[in-house]
Amino acid sequence: MRSSSLLRLLTLVGMFVAFLLPATSAQASAPLREHAAARGKFIGAALATGPLSNETSYRNIATTEFSQVTAENAMKWDATEPSQGQFNFSGADAIVNFATQNNQQVHGHTLVWHSQTPGWVQGLGATAMRTAMQNHISQVVGRYASNATVVSWDVVNEVFDDNGNMRTSFWYNTLGQSYIADAFRAARAADSNARLCINDYNVEGINAKSTAMYNLVSSLRQQGVPVDCVGFQGHLAIQYGFPGDIQQNMQRFADLGVQVRVTELDIRMQMPRDTAKDTTQATYYRNVINACNAVTACAGVTIWGFTDKYSWVPDTFSGQGAALIYDENYQQKPSYTAVHDALAGGSSSDTTPPTTPGTPTSSSVTSNSATLTWTASTDSGGSGLAGYNVYREQGATDPQLGQSSTNSINLTGLTPNTQYQVYVRARDGAGNLSANSALATFTTQSGPVGGGCAAVGTVQNQWNNGYVVQPVTVTNSGSSAITGWTVTFTLPAGHTLAGSWNATLTTSGQTVTARNAGYNGNLAAGASTSFGFQVTRPSGDTQTPSGYTCA
Ligand code: XIL
């Protein structure tokens, strides 16, 4: 064949191949927003109006990489209505205009919050405060109601305290809880199309606060209050551990029928920054993106800024920083690559699976639960270790018993008096799975006849001088219903209780007795409930309680 006909043939083949590729597929090296779009998700950033107006590098990255933006401060009450009835939309408009030019969505943040709200609002009496709130929502949401760029709003922000009680803000103290439903109704009245969200922090995993949020959203929707979406802020820190159940938590909200989103992601570290911390941070970023990828109702992830040059973290959390995906010189960090690869579907170059995990050892075996621990794997392929899958050896298809982001797991819901053979496989950020570990064998204890009870506590979160145990899962491991339960456990010396939820806790020395609350004592055979508690411990002590028994 003459070379010119060969060329023509190759061109035709090339056109045909290009035609076969889906229109949405993105080049491996494409910016974040292209990969997110190929998944039907957004990837966003909070923007500050200062650098947006006077720094080219800032503007270029904001334009190129992100498909969604949130005003870091410009749409808050102190910016938009500093004195009563005097509205100022200069900052808000600057953000919205920038987004319109760049084909980005704007998430409006935020209408009703206890912070960054002028004194004149806080001093009003109940009737005037409710009217001021409704007017503020009506003016701010109304301004952008017909603007296709502004698609959603944080209607209320941070309405819970850290234990999951209603935050006793000036809103709550003056108006009671009804301000929340009123705010949503006012927002819907001002824009019938905008997606209306409730937003909070420390609700990424399943804990007392996220459960309070879950109950509130469920009850508001049952009453017909227009809550369309739940925002998980996602202000994480590598020294506090990753909320390993973030995907499960998002899914339970999604199952209520709401959209979910991560609204303010940043992952801080104790300064100074180093390679090991950067790697952990990258893993956390990847895990968040993977969780959103895995939940259909998750619309996307917004990062709270993008460059360490402009981040609220150093000003707010003393000694901490480097929380974002570009450094202060606008260079991409490992966390950028992690976000990129998770959106792109894993690093295309990483086909190397992690090393095989060590043989698991079992401990704390009860009639329906067991703890497994194994020697961690390592990953050299570039995408990083993402976690582990635990399987039961059962012949042709081995059911997965659970997933863990650490080299340990607490298996629950096991059958009494049954032999289990289990193995572990490590997973990297590109989805490569290691070989199977060797098998561990254990046999669950026999279940009591009649009513029975078993308790297992999981440390959810710990820091230098304290920790949260959540959930303590209480299971009726017997064969008939029980109407109450008592769990006892021992706190290490020097540890003191700092709070609890969903049970009544009393202490005698270091022994803690937890009795069911009024609403969670009745358990059918096999049913479970849970409670949680927080403890203060001496700085540097790493112990946590053990020996949960239930009667
Ligand atoms: C922060 C901004 O980043 C800072 O610039 C400002 O000084 C304080 O507020 N939760 C929220 C955000 O909902 O609005 C907060 O933003 C961070 C915590």
Coordinates of C-alpha atoms and ligand atoms in Angstrom, one line a residue:
M1 CA 0.0 0.0 0.0
R2 CA 1.3 3.4 -0.9
S3 CA 2.1 5.5 2.2
S4 CA -0.4 8.2 1.3
S5 CA -3.3 5.7 1.3
L6 CA -1.9 4.2 4.5
L7 CA -2.1 7.6 6.0
R8 CA -5.6 8.1 4.9
L9 CA -6.6 4.7 6.3
L10 CA -5.0 5.5 9.6
T11 CA -6.8 8.9 9.7
L12 CA -10.1 7.1 9.1
V13 CA -9.4 4.5 11.8
G14 CA -8.5 7.4 14.2
M15 CA -11.7 9.2 13.5
F16 CA -13.7 6.1 14.0
V17 CA -12.0 5.4 17.4
A18 CA -12.6 9.0 18.4
F19 CA -16.2 8.6 17.5
L20 CA -16.5 5.5 19.7
L21 CA -15.2 7.3 22.8
P22 CA -18.0 8.7 25.0
A23 CA -18.2 12.5 24.6
T24 CA -17.7 12.9 28.3
S25 CA -14.5 10.9 28.7
A26 CA -11.6 13.1 29.8
Q27 CA -7.9 12.9 29.0
A28 CA -5.9 11.4 31.9
S29 CA -4.2 14.7 32.5
A30 CA -7.4 16.8 32.2
P31 CA -8.3 19.2 35.0
L32 CA -10.5 18.1 37.9
R33 CA -13.7 19.6 36.5
E34 CA -13.6 17.5 33.4
H35 CA -13.1 14.2 35.3
A36 CA -15.9 15.2 37.7
A37 CA -18.2 16.1 34.8
A38 CA -17.6 12.6 33.3
R39 CA -19.1 11.2 36.5
G40 CA -22.0 13.6 36.6
K41 CA -20.5 15.3 39.7
F42 CA -19.2 18.8 40.5
I43 CA -15.8 19.6 42.0
G44 CA -15.8 23.0 43.6
A45 CA -13.9 25.5 45.6
A46 CA -14.7 28.3 48.0
L47 CA -13.4 31.6 46.6
A48 CA -12.3 34.8 48.4
T49 CA -13.1 38.0 46.5
G50 CA -9.7 39.6 47.2
P51 CA -7.4 37.3 45.3
L52 CA -10.2 36.6 42.8
S53 CA -10.0 40.3 41.7
N54 CA -6.2 40.8 41.9
E55 CA -4.3 37.5 41.4
T56 CA -4.0 35.9 38.0
S57 CA -2.7 32.6 39.2
Y58 CA -5.6 32.3 41.7
R59 CA -8.2 33.2 39.0
N60 CA -6.6 30.8 36.4
I61 CA -6.8 27.8 38.7
A62 CA -10.3 28.7 39.9
T63 CA -11.4 28.8 36.3
T64 CA -9.6 25.8 34.9
E65 CA -10.0 23.2 37.7
F66 CA -13.4 23.8 39.3
S67 CA -17.0 23.5 38.0
Q68 CA -18.7 24.8 41.2
V69 CA -17.9 27.7 43.5
T70 CA -19.0 28.9 46.9
A71 CA -18.4 32.3 48.3
E72 CA -16.1 31.9 51.3
N73 CA -17.5 35.0 53.0
A74 CA -19.2 37.2 50.5
M75 CA -22.7 35.9 50.8
K76 CA -22.8 35.8 54.6
W77 CA -25.2 38.1 56.5
D78 CA -22.5 40.5 57.7
A79 CA -21.5 41.0 54.0
T80 CA -25.0 41.2 52.4
E81 CA -27.1 43.1 55.1
P82 CA -24.6 44.8 57.5
S83 CA -27.4 47.1 58.7
Q84 CA -31.1 46.4 58.6
G85 CA -32.6 46.7 55.2
Q86 CA -29.3 48.0 53.7
F87 CA -28.2 45.3 51.3
N88 CA -24.8 45.1 49.7
F89 CA -24.3 42.5 47.0
S90 CA -20.9 43.7 45.6
G91 CA -18.9 40.7 46.8
A92 CA -21.7 38.2 46.1
D93 CA -22.2 39.5 42.6
A94 CA -18.4 39.3 41.9
I95 CA -18.5 35.6 42.7
V96 CA -21.7 35.0 40.7
N97 CA -20.4 36.9 37.7
F98 CA -17.1 35.0 37.7
A99 CA -18.9 31.7 37.9
T100 CA -21.3 32.7 35.1
Q101 CA -18.3 33.6 32.8
N102 CA -16.7 30.2 33.6
N103 CA -19.7 28.0 33.3
Q104 CA -19.7 27.1 37.0
Q105 CA -22.5 26.6 39.5
V106 CA -22.8 28.7 42.6
H107 CA -23.8 27.2 46.0
G108 CA -25.1 30.1 48.1
H109 CA -23.5 30.1 51.6
T110 CA -25.2 30.9 54.0
L111 CA -28.5 32.4 55.0
V112 CA -29.1 31.7 58.7
W113 CA -26.0 31.1 60.9
H114 CA -25.1 32.1 64.4
S115 CA -21.7 33.4 63.2
Q116 CA -20.8 36.4 61.0
T117 CA -24.3 37.8 61.6
P118 CA -24.4 41.5 62.6
G119 CA -25.3 42.6 66.2
W120 CA -28.5 44.3 65.0
V121 CA -30.0 40.9 64.2
Q122 CA -28.9 39.3 67.4
G123 CA -30.5 42.0 69.6
L124 CA -34.0 41.8 68.1
G125 CA -37.0 40.5 69.9
A126 CA -38.8 37.3 68.7
T127 CA -41.3 38.8 66.3
A128 CA -38.8 41.3 64.8
M129 CA -36.1 38.6 64.5
R130 CA -38.4 36.2 62.6
T131 CA -39.4 39.0 60.2
A132 CA -35.8 40.1 59.7
M133 CA -34.8 36.5 58.9
Q134 CA -37.6 36.0 56.4
N135 CA -36.9 39.4 54.8
H136 CA -33.2 38.6 54.6
I137 CA -33.8 35.2 52.9
S138 CA -36.4 36.7 50.6
Q139 CA -34.0 39.5 49.4
V140 CA -30.8 37.4 49.1
V141 CA -32.3 34.3 47.5
G142 CA -34.7 36.5 45.5
R143 CA -31.8 38.4 43.9
Y144 CA -30.5 35.3 42.3
A145 CA -33.7 33.3 41.8
S146 CA -33.8 33.8 38.1
N147 CA -30.0 33.5 37.7
A148 CA -29.2 30.0 36.4
T149 CA -25.8 30.1 37.9
V150 CA -27.0 30.0 41.5
V151 CA -28.5 26.6 42.0
S152 CA -28.5 25.9 45.7
W153 CA -28.3 27.4 49.2
D154 CA -27.2 26.6 52.7
V155 CA -30.4 27.7 54.3
V156 CA -29.3 27.0 57.9
N157 CA -25.7 26.4 59.0
E158 CA -24.5 24.6 62.2
V159 CA -27.7 24.3 64.1
F160 CA -26.4 21.6 66.3
D161 CA -23.8 21.6 69.1
D162 CA -21.1 19.0 69.3
N163 CA -23.2 16.5 71.2
G164 CA -26.1 16.7 68.7
N165 CA -28.3 19.0 70.8
M166 CA -29.8 22.1 69.3
R167 CA -27.1 24.8 69.4
T168 CA -28.2 27.4 71.9
S169 CA -27.6 30.3 69.4
F170 CA -29.4 33.6 69.5
W171 CA -31.7 32.1 66.8
Y172 CA -32.7 29.2 69.0
N173 CA -32.8 31.1 72.2
T174 CA -35.1 33.8 70.7
L175 CA -37.2 31.8 68.3
G176 CA -37.0 28.1 69.4
Q177 CA -36.4 25.3 66.9
S178 CA -39.2 26.6 64.6
Y179 CA -36.8 29.1 63.0
I180 CA -35.3 26.2 61.0
A181 CA -38.5 25.2 59.3
D182 CA -39.4 28.9 58.8
A183 CA -36.1 29.6 57.1
F184 CA -36.6 26.7 54.6
R185 CA -40.1 27.8 53.8
A186 CA -38.9 31.4 53.2
A187 CA -36.2 30.2 50.9
R188 CA -38.6 28.0 48.9
A189 CA -41.0 31.0 48.6
A190 CA -38.1 33.1 47.2
D191 CA -36.9 30.5 44.7
S192 CA -39.0 27.5 43.9
N193 CA -36.1 25.9 41.9
A194 CA -33.1 26.2 44.2
R195 CA -31.9 23.2 46.1
L196 CA -32.1 23.9 49.8
C197 CA -29.5 22.5 52.1
I198 CA -28.8 22.1 55.8
N199 CA -25.1 22.2 56.5
D200 CA -22.9 21.3 59.5
Y201 CA -19.4 20.1 60.6
N202 CA -18.4 16.8 62.4
V203 CA -21.3 15.1 60.7
E204 CA -19.2 13.2 58.1
G205 CA -19.2 9.9 59.9
I206 CA -22.0 8.2 61.9
N207 CA -22.0 9.7 65.3
A208 CA -24.4 11.4 67.8
K209 CA -24.3 14.7 65.9
S210 CA -24.9 13.2 62.5
T211 CA -27.7 11.1 63.9
A212 CA -29.3 14.2 65.4
M213 CA -29.1 15.7 61.9
Y214 CA -30.5 12.6 60.3
N215 CA -33.5 12.7 62.7
L216 CA -34.1 16.4 62.1
V217 CA -34.0 16.1 58.3
S218 CA -36.3 13.1 58.5
S219 CA -38.8 14.8 60.7
L220 CA -38.7 18.1 58.7
R221 CA -39.4 16.3 55.5
Q222 CA -42.2 14.3 57.1
Q223 CA -43.8 17.7 58.0
G224 CA -43.4 18.9 54.4
V225 CA -40.6 21.3 55.1
P226 CA -38.6 21.8 51.9
V227 CA -35.2 20.3 52.9
D228 CA -33.6 19.0 49.6
C229 CA -30.0 18.5 50.5
V230 CA -27.6 17.8 53.3
G231 CA -24.1 19.4 53.4
F232 CA -21.2 17.7 55.2
Q233 CA -18.6 20.4 55.7
G234 CA -15.7 18.1 55.9
H235 CA -13.2 20.1 58.0
L236 CA -10.9 17.1 58.7
A237 CA -7.5 16.8 60.4
I238 CA -5.1 14.0 59.8
Q239 CA -4.2 13.7 63.5
Y240 CA -7.9 12.8 64.4
G241 CA -8.3 9.9 62.0
F242 CA -10.5 9.5 59.0
P243 CA -14.3 8.9 59.5
G244 CA -14.3 5.5 57.9
D245 CA -18.1 5.3 57.7
I246 CA -18.5 8.5 55.6
Q247 CA -19.9 6.6 52.6
Q248 CA -22.4 4.7 54.9
N249 CA -23.4 8.0 56.5
M250 CA -24.0 9.7 53.2
Q251 CA -26.0 6.7 52.0
R252 CA -28.3 6.8 55.0
F253 CA -29.1 10.4 54.3
A254 CA -29.5 9.7 50.6
D255 CA -32.0 7.0 51.5
L256 CA -34.2 9.8 53.1
G257 CA -34.5 11.1 49.6
V258 CA -32.2 14.1 49.9
Q259 CA -29.2 15.1 47.8
V260 CA -25.9 15.0 49.7
R261 CA -22.6 16.9 49.2
V262 CA -19.4 17.7 50.8
T263 CA -19.4 21.5 51.2
E264 CA -16.2 22.7 52.8
L265 CA -13.5 20.0 52.5
D266 CA -10.1 20.7 54.0
I267 CA -7.7 18.4 55.7
R268 CA -5.3 20.1 58.0
M269 CA -2.2 18.9 59.8
Q270 CA 0.0 19.9 62.6
M271 CA 2.7 22.1 61.1
P272 CA 5.4 21.7 59.8
R273 CA 4.3 19.9 56.8
D274 CA 6.3 16.8 55.8
T275 CA 6.1 14.0 53.2
A276 CA 4.5 11.5 55.5
K277 CA 1.7 14.0 56.5
D278 CA 1.2 14.9 52.8
T279 CA 0.7 11.2 52.0
T280 CA -1.8 10.7 54.8
Q281 CA -3.6 13.9 53.7
A282 CA -3.7 12.7 50.1
T283 CA -5.3 9.4 51.3
Y284 CA -8.0 11.3 53.2
Y285 CA -8.8 13.5 50.2
R286 CA -9.0 10.4 48.0
N287 CA -11.3 8.7 50.5
V288 CA -13.7 11.6 50.5
I289 CA -13.9 11.7 46.7
N290 CA -14.3 8.0 46.5
A291 CA -17.2 8.1 49.0
C292 CA -18.9 10.7 47.0
N293 CA -18.3 8.7 43.8
A294 CA -19.8 5.7 45.4
V295 CA -23.1 7.4 46.5
T296 CA -25.3 8.3 43.6
A297 CA -27.1 11.0 45.5
C298 CA -23.8 12.8 46.2
A299 CA -23.7 15.8 43.9
G300 CA -20.1 16.7 44.4
V301 CA -17.3 17.9 46.7
T302 CA -16.4 21.5 47.4
I303 CA -12.9 22.2 48.8
W304 CA -12.7 25.1 51.2
G305 CA -10.3 27.2 49.1
F306 CA -7.6 25.5 47.0
T307 CA -4.3 27.1 47.9
D308 CA -2.6 27.1 51.2
K309 CA -1.9 30.8 50.5
Y310 CA -5.5 31.5 51.4
S311 CA -7.0 29.2 54.0
W312 CA -8.9 29.9 57.2
V313 CA -7.0 27.0 59.0
P314 CA -3.9 28.7 60.3
D315 CA -6.0 31.6 61.8
T316 CA -8.5 29.2 63.4
F317 CA -6.6 26.1 64.5
S318 CA -3.4 27.1 66.2
G319 CA -0.3 25.4 64.9
Q320 CA -2.1 23.7 62.1
G321 CA -2.2 24.4 58.3
A322 CA -1.4 23.1 54.8
A323 CA -4.9 21.8 54.5
L324 CA -5.5 22.3 50.8
I325 CA -4.5 20.8 47.4
Y326 CA -2.1 23.6 46.2
D327 CA 0.7 25.0 48.2
E328 CA 1.2 28.7 48.9
N329 CA 3.0 29.0 45.6
Y330 CA 0.2 27.5 43.6
Q331 CA 2.1 24.2 43.1
Q332 CA 0.0 21.0 43.1
K333 CA 0.4 18.8 46.2
P334 CA 0.0 15.0 46.5
S335 CA -3.5 15.8 47.6
Y336 CA -4.2 17.3 44.2
T337 CA -3.1 14.1 42.5
A338 CA -5.3 12.1 44.9
V339 CA -8.4 14.2 44.1
H340 CA -7.5 14.1 40.4
D341 CA -7.0 10.3 40.3
A342 CA -10.0 9.5 42.4
L343 CA -12.2 11.6 40.0
A344 CA -10.5 10.1 37.0
G345 CA -11.1 6.6 38.2
G346 CA -7.7 5.9 39.7
S347 CA -4.3 6.7 38.5
S348 CA -4.3 5.2 35.0
S349 CA -0.6 4.4 35.5
D350 CA -1.1 2.4 38.7
T351 CA -1.7 -1.3 38.0
T352 CA 0.4 -2.5 40.9
P353 CA -1.7 -3.9 43.7
P354 CA -0.7 -3.4 47.4
T355 CA 1.3 -6.0 49.2
T356 CA -0.6 -8.9 50.8
P357 CA -1.9 -8.1 54.3
G358 CA -0.6 -10.2 57.2
T359 CA -2.6 -13.1 58.6
P360 CA -5.4 -11.7 60.7
T361 CA -5.7 -12.5 64.3
S362 CA -9.1 -12.5 66.0
S363 CA -9.9 -11.2 69.5
S364 CA -12.9 -10.1 71.5
V365 CA -15.0 -12.9 70.0
T366 CA -18.6 -12.8 71.3
S367 CA -21.7 -14.6 70.1
N368 CA -22.1 -12.1 67.2
S369 CA -19.0 -10.1 66.8
A370 CA -15.2 -10.3 66.6
T371 CA -12.2 -8.0 66.1
L372 CA -9.6 -8.8 63.5
T373 CA -6.2 -7.2 63.3
W374 CA -3.5 -7.8 60.7
T375 CA -0.1 -6.4 59.6
A376 CA -0.7 -3.5 57.3
S377 CA 0.1 -3.7 53.5
T378 CA 2.1 -1.1 51.6
D379 CA 1.4 0.3 48.1
S380 CA 4.1 1.3 45.7
G381 CA 2.0 1.8 42.5
G382 CA 1.5 5.5 43.1
S383 CA -2.2 5.7 44.0
G384 CA -1.6 4.8 47.7
L385 CA -3.2 2.4 50.1
A386 CA -7.0 3.1 50.4
G387 CA -8.1 0.4 52.8
Y388 CA -9.0 -3.3 53.2
N389 CA -11.8 -5.6 52.3
V390 CA -12.6 -8.5 54.7
Y391 CA -14.2 -11.7 53.3
R392 CA -15.6 -14.9 54.6
E393 CA -14.2 -18.0 52.9
Q394 CA -17.2 -19.9 51.8
G395 CA -16.3 -21.7 48.6
A396 CA -17.3 -20.3 45.2
T397 CA -18.3 -16.8 46.2
D398 CA -17.0 -15.3 49.4
P399 CA -19.2 -12.7 51.0
Q400 CA -17.6 -9.4 52.0
L401 CA -18.0 -9.0 55.8
G402 CA -16.8 -5.4 55.9
Q403 CA -14.3 -2.7 54.9
S404 CA -11.8 -0.8 56.9
S405 CA -9.5 2.1 56.3
T406 CA -7.1 0.8 59.0
N407 CA -5.4 -2.6 59.6
S408 CA -8.2 -3.7 62.0
I409 CA -11.9 -4.2 61.9
N410 CA -14.8 -5.0 64.3
L411 CA -17.1 -7.5 62.6
T412 CA -20.7 -7.4 63.9
G413 CA -23.9 -9.2 63.0
L414 CA -22.2 -12.6 63.1
T415 CA -24.2 -15.8 63.8
P416 CA -23.7 -17.4 67.2
N417 CA -21.9 -20.7 67.7
T418 CA -20.5 -20.7 64.1
Q419 CA -17.0 -21.2 62.7
Y420 CA -15.8 -18.4 60.5
Q421 CA -12.8 -18.5 58.2
V422 CA -11.9 -15.1 57.0
Y423 CA -9.2 -13.3 55.0
V424 CA -8.3 -9.8 54.1
R425 CA -7.4 -8.0 50.8
A426 CA -5.8 -4.6 50.6
R427 CA -7.1 -2.0 48.2
D428 CA -5.3 1.0 46.6
G429 CA -6.6 4.3 45.3
A430 CA -6.8 2.9 41.7
G431 CA -8.9 0.0 42.9
N432 CA -6.2 -2.7 42.6
L433 CA -6.7 -5.5 45.1
S434 CA -3.9 -7.4 46.8
A435 CA -3.7 -11.2 47.0
N436 CA -5.7 -12.8 49.8
S437 CA -4.1 -12.9 53.2
A438 CA -3.8 -16.3 54.9
L439 CA -7.0 -17.4 56.7
A440 CA -7.9 -16.7 60.3
T441 CA -10.4 -19.1 61.9
F442 CA -12.6 -18.3 65.0
T443 CA -15.8 -19.6 66.3
T444 CA -18.5 -17.3 67.8
Q445 CA -19.7 -18.1 71.2
S446 CA -23.1 -19.8 71.7
G447 CA -25.9 -17.4 72.0
P448 CA -27.8 -17.4 75.3
V449 CA -31.2 -19.0 75.3
G450 CA -34.0 -16.5 75.9
G451 CA -33.0 -12.9 76.1
G452 CA -29.4 -12.1 75.8
C453 CA -27.2 -9.1 75.3
A454 CA -23.8 -8.3 73.9
A455 CA -22.0 -5.0 73.7
V456 CA -19.0 -3.9 71.5
G457 CA -17.5 -0.4 71.7
T458 CA -15.6 1.3 68.8
V459 CA -13.3 4.3 69.3
Q460 CA -14.5 6.7 66.6
N461 CA -12.2 9.6 67.1
Q462 CA -9.3 10.3 69.4
W463 CA -6.9 13.1 70.1
N464 CA -4.1 13.9 72.5
N465 CA -6.2 14.1 75.7
G466 CA -9.5 12.5 74.8
Y467 CA -11.6 10.3 72.6
V468 CA -15.1 9.5 71.5
V469 CA -16.4 5.9 71.7
Q470 CA -19.2 5.6 69.2
P471 CA -21.0 3.4 68.6
V472 CA -21.2 1.1 71.6
T473 CA -23.4 -1.4 69.8
V474 CA -25.8 -3.3 72.1
T475 CA -27.3 -6.3 70.5
N476 CA -30.0 -8.7 71.8
S477 CA -28.0 -11.9 71.1
G478 CA -30.7 -14.1 72.5
S479 CA -33.8 -15.6 71.0
S480 CA -36.5 -13.5 72.6
A481 CA -37.2 -9.8 73.2
I482 CA -35.6 -7.8 76.0
T483 CA -37.0 -4.7 77.6
G484 CA -33.9 -3.1 79.0
W485 CA -30.1 -3.5 79.1
T486 CA -27.1 -2.6 81.2
V487 CA -23.6 -2.3 79.8
T488 CA -20.6 -2.1 82.1
F489 CA -17.0 -1.3 81.1
T490 CA -13.8 0.0 82.7
L491 CA -12.1 3.3 82.0
P492 CA -8.3 3.3 82.3
A493 CA -6.9 5.1 85.3
G494 CA -7.0 8.9 85.1
H495 CA -9.8 8.9 82.4
T496 CA -13.0 10.7 83.1
L497 CA -16.3 10.8 81.3
A498 CA -17.0 14.1 79.5
G499 CA -20.4 13.3 78.0
S500 CA -22.7 10.6 76.7
W501 CA -25.8 10.1 74.5
N502 CA -28.5 7.5 74.0
A503 CA -27.9 5.9 77.4
T504 CA -27.7 7.0 81.1
L505 CA -24.1 6.6 82.4
T506 CA -23.1 6.4 86.1
T507 CA -19.6 5.8 87.4
S508 CA -18.2 4.1 90.5
G509 CA -14.4 4.4 90.5
Q510 CA -13.4 3.6 87.0
T511 CA -16.3 1.3 86.4
V512 CA -19.0 2.8 84.2
T513 CA -22.6 1.5 84.1
A514 CA -24.7 2.4 81.1
R515 CA -28.4 1.9 81.2
N516 CA -30.7 2.2 78.2
A517 CA -32.5 5.5 77.6
G518 CA -36.3 5.5 77.7
Y519 CA -36.5 5.0 74.0
N520 CA -34.0 2.2 73.2
G521 CA -34.5 -0.4 75.9
N522 CA -36.8 -2.7 73.9
L523 CA -34.8 -4.9 71.6
A524 CA -36.3 -7.8 69.6
A525 CA -34.2 -10.9 69.3
G526 CA -31.2 -10.1 67.0
A527 CA -31.9 -6.3 67.1
S528 CA -29.3 -3.7 68.0
T529 CA -29.2 -0.2 69.3
S530 CA -26.2 2.0 70.3
F531 CA -25.0 4.7 72.5
G532 CA -21.9 6.8 72.7
F533 CA -19.7 8.7 75.1
Q534 CA -16.7 11.0 75.3
V535 CA -13.8 10.8 77.6
T536 CA -11.0 13.1 78.8
R537 CA -7.6 11.4 79.5
P538 CA -4.2 12.6 80.5
S539 CA -2.2 14.2 77.6
G540 CA -0.1 11.6 75.8
D541 CA -2.0 8.6 77.3
T542 CA -3.2 6.4 74.3
Q543 CA -5.3 3.9 76.3
T544 CA -9.1 3.4 75.6
P545 CA -11.6 1.4 77.5
S546 CA -12.0 -2.4 77.2
G547 CA -14.2 -5.2 78.6
Y548 CA -17.7 -4.2 77.6
T549 CA -20.2 -6.6 79.2
C550 CA -23.9 -6.5 78.8
A551 CA -26.7 -7.9 81.0
Ligands
XIL1 C1 -14.9 30.7 57.5 C2 -14.1 31.4 56.5 O1 -13.3 30.5 55.8 C3 -13.2 32.5 57.2 O2 -12.6 33.3 56.2 C4 -14.1 33.4 58.1 O3 -13.2 34.3 58.8 C5 -14.8 32.5 59.1 O4 -15.6 31.5 58.4 N1 -17.9 26.7 58.6 C6 -18.5 27.4 57.7 C7 -17.8 28.5 56.9 O5 -19.7 27.2 57.4 O6 -18.6 29.6 56.6 C8 -16.6 28.9 57.7 O7 -15.8 29.8 56.9 C9 -15.8 27.8 58.2 C10 -16.6 26.9 59.1

